[in-house]
Amino acid sequence: MQNFDSRERDRRGFKADDWRRTDDRRGPHRGRGPTGRSRSDADIAADLHEALAHDRYLDASDVDVVVENGDIVLSGSVPEADDRLRAEIHAQKVRGSRQIRNELRVASREGLGPTLGMDVRDS
């Protein structure tokens, strides 16, 4: 009897751990699951909460997340204008998200001008 080692290749040429790779060589059908399978709103919300909490550059302490049928609504406030976009990008990356409605308000108006980074008082 042959001893199976997960590091050895099987007869199709794939390693047992190939599905864990982070590169794009996984094939054209990655992410296509069985018919009728969709992620629950609770799973989507949990993933988004985790992504927002682990972003070192985003203060999401006043961000509210509501998920209904895969549609995500972001509300509340963030300190900077860049944070508003950053939170929306996190929402777009969550598996199972369909539409994102970003209702986040920027709490601090300082530093906002015609372009990001310009101080309003200088223009």
mmCIF file with all atom_site columns, C-alpha atoms in Angstrom:
data_model
loop_
_atom_site.group_PDB
_atom_site.id
_atom_site.type_symbol
_atom_site.label_atom_id
_atom_site.label_alt_id
_atom_site.label_comp_id
_atom_site.label_asym_id
_atom_site.label_entity_id
_atom_site.label_seq_id
_atom_site.pdbx_PDB_ins_code
_atom_site.Cartn_x
_atom_site.Cartn_y
_atom_site.Cartn_z
_atom_site.occupancy
_atom_site.B_iso_or_equiv
_atom_site.pdbx_formal_charge
_atom_site.auth_seq_id
_atom_site.auth_comp_id
_atom_site.auth_asym_id
_atom_site.auth_atom_id
_atom_site.pdbx_PDB_model_num
ATOM 1   C CA . MET A 1 1   ? 0.000   0.000  0.000   1.00 0.00 ? 1   MET A CA 1
ATOM 2   C CA . GLN A 1 2   ? 1.333   3.404  -1.002  1.00 0.00 ? 2   GLN A CA 1
ATOM 3   C CA . ASN A 1 3   ? 1.632   6.040  1.699   1.00 0.00 ? 3   ASN A CA 1
ATOM 4   C CA . PHE A 1 4   ? -0.099  9.282  0.635   1.00 0.00 ? 4   PHE A CA 1
ATOM 5   C CA . ASP A 1 5   ? 1.845   12.439 1.272   1.00 0.00 ? 5   ASP A CA 1
ATOM 6   C CA . SER A 1 6   ? -0.112  15.671 0.725   1.00 0.00 ? 6   SER A CA 1
ATOM 7   C CA . ARG A 1 7   ? 3.003   17.258 -0.755  1.00 0.00 ? 7   ARG A CA 1
ATOM 8   C CA . GLU A 1 8   ? 3.207   14.687 -3.548  1.00 0.00 ? 8   GLU A CA 1
ATOM 9   C CA . ARG A 1 9   ? 1.372   15.207 -6.798  1.00 0.00 ? 9   ARG A CA 1
ATOM 10  C CA . ASP A 1 10  ? -1.586  13.029 -7.689  1.00 0.00 ? 10  ASP A CA 1
ATOM 11  C CA . ARG A 1 11  ? -1.935  11.464 -11.128 1.00 0.00 ? 11  ARG A CA 1
ATOM 12  C CA . ARG A 1 12  ? -3.667  14.564 -12.593 1.00 0.00 ? 12  ARG A CA 1
ATOM 13  C CA . GLY A 1 13  ? -0.647  16.696 -11.740 1.00 0.00 ? 13  GLY A CA 1
ATOM 14  C CA . PHE A 1 14  ? -2.194  18.735 -8.917  1.00 0.00 ? 14  PHE A CA 1
ATOM 15  C CA . LYS A 1 15  ? -0.893  19.075 -5.413  1.00 0.00 ? 15  LYS A CA 1
ATOM 16  C CA . ALA A 1 16  ? -3.389  18.396 -2.656  1.00 0.00 ? 16  ALA A CA 1
ATOM 17  C CA . ASP A 1 17  ? -2.809  21.949 -1.387  1.00 0.00 ? 17  ASP A CA 1
ATOM 18  C CA . ASP A 1 18  ? -3.255  23.697 -4.766  1.00 0.00 ? 18  ASP A CA 1
ATOM 19  C CA . TRP A 1 19  ? -6.641  25.123 -3.775  1.00 0.00 ? 19  TRP A CA 1
ATOM 20  C CA . ARG A 1 20  ? -4.943  27.141 -1.007  1.00 0.00 ? 20  ARG A CA 1
ATOM 21  C CA . ARG A 1 21  ? -2.675  29.076 -3.362  1.00 0.00 ? 21  ARG A CA 1
ATOM 22  C CA . THR A 1 22  ? -3.149  32.832 -3.506  1.00 0.00 ? 22  THR A CA 1
ATOM 23  C CA . ASP A 1 23  ? -2.153  33.277 -7.145  1.00 0.00 ? 23  ASP A CA 1
ATOM 24  C CA . ASP A 1 24  ? -4.472  33.275 -10.169 1.00 0.00 ? 24  ASP A CA 1
ATOM 25  C CA . ARG A 1 25  ? -3.447  29.875 -11.545 1.00 0.00 ? 25  ARG A CA 1
ATOM 26  C CA . ARG A 1 26  ? -6.470  28.122 -10.055 1.00 0.00 ? 26  ARG A CA 1
ATOM 27  C CA . GLY A 1 27  ? -8.451  27.880 -13.243 1.00 0.00 ? 27  GLY A CA 1
ATOM 28  C CA . PRO A 1 28  ? -11.368 29.563 -14.986 1.00 0.00 ? 28  PRO A CA 1
ATOM 29  C CA . HIS A 1 29  ? -14.065 27.959 -12.817 1.00 0.00 ? 29  HIS A CA 1
ATOM 30  C CA . ARG A 1 30  ? -12.875 29.234 -9.455  1.00 0.00 ? 30  ARG A CA 1
ATOM 31  C CA . GLY A 1 31  ? -15.753 30.568 -7.385  1.00 0.00 ? 31  GLY A CA 1
ATOM 32  C CA . ARG A 1 32  ? -18.492 28.761 -9.314  1.00 0.00 ? 32  ARG A CA 1
ATOM 33  C CA . GLY A 1 33  ? -20.355 26.617 -6.836  1.00 0.00 ? 33  GLY A CA 1
ATOM 34  C CA . PRO A 1 34  ? -23.435 24.437 -7.103  1.00 0.00 ? 34  PRO A CA 1
ATOM 35  C CA . THR A 1 35  ? -26.662 25.888 -8.470  1.00 0.00 ? 35  THR A CA 1
ATOM 36  C CA . GLY A 1 36  ? -28.835 27.616 -5.893  1.00 0.00 ? 36  GLY A CA 1
ATOM 37  C CA . ARG A 1 37  ? -25.998 28.171 -3.422  1.00 0.00 ? 37  ARG A CA 1
ATOM 38  C CA . SER A 1 38  ? -25.712 31.683 -2.049  1.00 0.00 ? 38  SER A CA 1
ATOM 39  C CA . ARG A 1 39  ? -24.063 33.064 1.044   1.00 0.00 ? 39  ARG A CA 1
ATOM 40  C CA . SER A 1 40  ? -26.237 34.116 3.926   1.00 0.00 ? 40  SER A CA 1
ATOM 41  C CA . ASP A 1 41  ? -26.529 37.779 4.851   1.00 0.00 ? 41  ASP A CA 1
ATOM 42  C CA . ALA A 1 42  ? -25.034 36.993 8.263   1.00 0.00 ? 42  ALA A CA 1
ATOM 43  C CA . ASP A 1 43  ? -21.932 35.458 6.644   1.00 0.00 ? 43  ASP A CA 1
ATOM 44  C CA . ILE A 1 44  ? -21.517 38.443 4.327   1.00 0.00 ? 44  ILE A CA 1
ATOM 45  C CA . ALA A 1 45  ? -21.898 40.888 7.226   1.00 0.00 ? 45  ALA A CA 1
ATOM 46  C CA . ALA A 1 46  ? -19.437 38.912 9.382   1.00 0.00 ? 46  ALA A CA 1
ATOM 47  C CA . ASP A 1 47  ? -16.820 38.908 6.611   1.00 0.00 ? 47  ASP A CA 1
ATOM 48  C CA . LEU A 1 48  ? -17.233 42.641 6.046   1.00 0.00 ? 48  LEU A CA 1
ATOM 49  C CA . HIS A 1 49  ? -17.044 43.413 9.777   1.00 0.00 ? 49  HIS A CA 1
ATOM 50  C CA . GLU A 1 50  ? -13.834 41.420 9.960   1.00 0.00 ? 50  GLU A CA 1
ATOM 51  C CA . ALA A 1 51  ? -12.323 43.168 6.921   1.00 0.00 ? 51  ALA A CA 1
ATOM 52  C CA . LEU A 1 52  ? -13.186 46.611 8.303   1.00 0.00 ? 52  LEU A CA 1
ATOM 53  C CA . ALA A 1 53  ? -11.833 45.763 11.751  1.00 0.00 ? 53  ALA A CA 1
ATOM 54  C CA . HIS A 1 54  ? -8.519  44.445 10.396  1.00 0.00 ? 54  HIS A CA 1
ATOM 55  C CA . ASP A 1 55  ? -7.772  47.417 8.122   1.00 0.00 ? 55  ASP A CA 1
ATOM 56  C CA . ARG A 1 56  ? -4.965  49.256 9.905   1.00 0.00 ? 56  ARG A CA 1
ATOM 57  C CA . TYR A 1 57  ? -5.700  52.537 8.132   1.00 0.00 ? 57  TYR A CA 1
ATOM 58  C CA . LEU A 1 58  ? -9.475  52.674 8.621   1.00 0.00 ? 58  LEU A CA 1
ATOM 59  C CA . ASP A 1 59  ? -11.297 53.776 11.763  1.00 0.00 ? 59  ASP A CA 1
ATOM 60  C CA . ALA A 1 60  ? -14.594 51.932 11.336  1.00 0.00 ? 60  ALA A CA 1
ATOM 61  C CA . SER A 1 61  ? -15.813 52.405 14.904  1.00 0.00 ? 61  SER A CA 1
ATOM 62  C CA . ASP A 1 62  ? -18.828 54.478 13.719  1.00 0.00 ? 62  ASP A CA 1
ATOM 63  C CA . VAL A 1 63  ? -19.647 52.417 10.600  1.00 0.00 ? 63  VAL A CA 1
ATOM 64  C CA . ASP A 1 64  ? -22.913 50.454 10.495  1.00 0.00 ? 64  ASP A CA 1
ATOM 65  C CA . VAL A 1 65  ? -23.296 47.523 8.109   1.00 0.00 ? 65  VAL A CA 1
ATOM 66  C CA . VAL A 1 66  ? -26.691 46.195 6.986   1.00 0.00 ? 66  VAL A CA 1
ATOM 67  C CA . VAL A 1 67  ? -26.950 43.279 4.547   1.00 0.00 ? 67  VAL A CA 1
ATOM 68  C CA . GLU A 1 68  ? -30.218 42.235 2.920   1.00 0.00 ? 68  GLU A CA 1
ATOM 69  C CA . ASN A 1 69  ? -30.321 39.652 0.106   1.00 0.00 ? 69  ASN A CA 1
ATOM 70  C CA . GLY A 1 70  ? -26.625 40.266 -0.576  1.00 0.00 ? 70  GLY A CA 1
ATOM 71  C CA . ASP A 1 71  ? -27.093 44.040 -0.896  1.00 0.00 ? 71  ASP A CA 1
ATOM 72  C CA . ILE A 1 72  ? -24.859 45.962 1.519   1.00 0.00 ? 72  ILE A CA 1
ATOM 73  C CA . VAL A 1 73  ? -25.671 49.360 3.012   1.00 0.00 ? 73  VAL A CA 1
ATOM 74  C CA . LEU A 1 74  ? -22.851 51.236 4.737   1.00 0.00 ? 74  LEU A CA 1
ATOM 75  C CA . SER A 1 75  ? -24.013 54.044 7.025   1.00 0.00 ? 75  SER A CA 1
ATOM 76  C CA . GLY A 1 76  ? -22.593 56.107 9.859   1.00 0.00 ? 76  GLY A CA 1
ATOM 77  C CA . SER A 1 77  ? -19.493 58.252 9.709   1.00 0.00 ? 77  SER A CA 1
ATOM 78  C CA . VAL A 1 78  ? -15.770 57.994 9.054   1.00 0.00 ? 78  VAL A CA 1
ATOM 79  C CA . PRO A 1 79  ? -13.052 60.508 9.952   1.00 0.00 ? 79  PRO A CA 1
ATOM 80  C CA . GLU A 1 80  ? -11.641 61.063 6.453   1.00 0.00 ? 80  GLU A CA 1
ATOM 81  C CA . ALA A 1 81  ? -12.947 61.064 2.874   1.00 0.00 ? 81  ALA A CA 1
ATOM 82  C CA . ASP A 1 82  ? -10.476 58.335 1.902   1.00 0.00 ? 82  ASP A CA 1
ATOM 83  C CA . ASP A 1 83  ? -11.989 56.093 4.590   1.00 0.00 ? 83  ASP A CA 1
ATOM 84  C CA . ARG A 1 84  ? -15.381 56.307 2.897   1.00 0.00 ? 84  ARG A CA 1
ATOM 85  C CA . LEU A 1 85  ? -13.957 54.867 -0.308  1.00 0.00 ? 85  LEU A CA 1
ATOM 86  C CA . ARG A 1 86  ? -11.836 52.359 1.598   1.00 0.00 ? 86  ARG A CA 1
ATOM 87  C CA . ALA A 1 87  ? -14.908 50.923 3.348   1.00 0.00 ? 87  ALA A CA 1
ATOM 88  C CA . GLU A 1 88  ? -16.754 50.645 0.025   1.00 0.00 ? 88  GLU A CA 1
ATOM 89  C CA . ILE A 1 89  ? -13.849 48.761 -1.551  1.00 0.00 ? 89  ILE A CA 1
ATOM 90  C CA . HIS A 1 90  ? -13.887 46.293 1.347   1.00 0.00 ? 90  HIS A CA 1
ATOM 91  C CA . ALA A 1 91  ? -17.622 45.774 0.789   1.00 0.00 ? 91  ALA A CA 1
ATOM 92  C CA . GLN A 1 92  ? -17.094 45.137 -2.932  1.00 0.00 ? 92  GLN A CA 1
ATOM 93  C CA . LYS A 1 93  ? -14.483 42.465 -2.179  1.00 0.00 ? 93  LYS A CA 1
ATOM 94  C CA . VAL A 1 94  ? -16.711 40.417 0.133   1.00 0.00 ? 94  VAL A CA 1
ATOM 95  C CA . ARG A 1 95  ? -17.848 37.148 -1.449  1.00 0.00 ? 95  ARG A CA 1
ATOM 96  C CA . GLY A 1 96  ? -21.581 37.145 -2.040  1.00 0.00 ? 96  GLY A CA 1
ATOM 97  C CA . SER A 1 97  ? -22.065 40.918 -2.134  1.00 0.00 ? 97  SER A CA 1
ATOM 98  C CA . ARG A 1 98  ? -24.306 42.097 -4.953  1.00 0.00 ? 98  ARG A CA 1
ATOM 99  C CA . GLN A 1 99  ? -24.783 45.852 -4.627  1.00 0.00 ? 99  GLN A CA 1
ATOM 100 C CA . ILE A 1 100 ? -23.166 48.385 -2.316  1.00 0.00 ? 100 ILE A CA 1
ATOM 101 C CA . ARG A 1 101 ? -24.923 51.555 -1.151  1.00 0.00 ? 101 ARG A CA 1
ATOM 102 C CA . ASN A 1 102 ? -22.446 53.856 0.547   1.00 0.00 ? 102 ASN A CA 1
ATOM 103 C CA . GLU A 1 103 ? -24.233 56.312 2.852   1.00 0.00 ? 103 GLU A CA 1
ATOM 104 C CA . LEU A 1 104 ? -21.154 57.044 4.969   1.00 0.00 ? 104 LEU A CA 1
ATOM 105 C CA . ARG A 1 105 ? -20.643 60.659 6.011   1.00 0.00 ? 105 ARG A CA 1
ATOM 106 C CA . VAL A 1 106 ? -17.263 62.252 6.546   1.00 0.00 ? 106 VAL A CA 1
ATOM 107 C CA . ALA A 1 107 ? -17.125 63.484 10.140  1.00 0.00 ? 107 ALA A CA 1
ATOM 108 C CA . SER A 1 108 ? -14.217 65.869 9.625   1.00 0.00 ? 108 SER A CA 1
ATOM 109 C CA . ARG A 1 109 ? -14.514 68.447 6.866   1.00 0.00 ? 109 ARG A CA 1
ATOM 110 C CA . GLU A 1 110 ? -10.969 69.673 7.458   1.00 0.00 ? 110 GLU A CA 1
ATOM 111 C CA . GLY A 1 111 ? -8.639  68.712 4.643   1.00 0.00 ? 111 GLY A CA 1
ATOM 112 C CA . LEU A 1 112 ? -11.357 68.533 2.011   1.00 0.00 ? 112 LEU A CA 1
ATOM 113 C CA . GLY A 1 113 ? -11.283 70.910 -0.878  1.00 0.00 ? 113 GLY A CA 1
ATOM 114 C CA . PRO A 1 114 ? -11.658 70.759 -4.646  1.00 0.00 ? 114 PRO A CA 1
ATOM 115 C CA . THR A 1 115 ? -9.271  67.792 -4.581  1.00 0.00 ? 115 THR A CA 1
ATOM 116 C CA . LEU A 1 116 ? -8.474  65.411 -1.758  1.00 0.00 ? 116 LEU A CA 1
ATOM 117 C CA . GLY A 1 117 ? -5.664  66.644 0.426   1.00 0.00 ? 117 GLY A CA 1
ATOM 118 C CA . MET A 1 118 ? -6.204  70.355 -0.267  1.00 0.00 ? 118 MET A CA 1
ATOM 119 C CA . ASP A 1 119 ? -7.082  72.345 2.783   1.00 0.00 ? 119 ASP A CA 1
ATOM 120 C CA . VAL A 1 120 ? -10.353 74.249 2.344   1.00 0.00 ? 120 VAL A CA 1
ATOM 121 C CA . ARG A 1 121 ? -8.896  77.292 4.097   1.00 0.00 ? 121 ARG A CA 1
ATOM 122 C CA . ASP A 1 122 ? -6.062  77.540 1.523   1.00 0.00 ? 122 ASP A CA 1
ATOM 123 C CA . SER A 1 123 ? -8.307  77.662 -1.551  1.00 0.00 ? 123 SER A CA 1
#
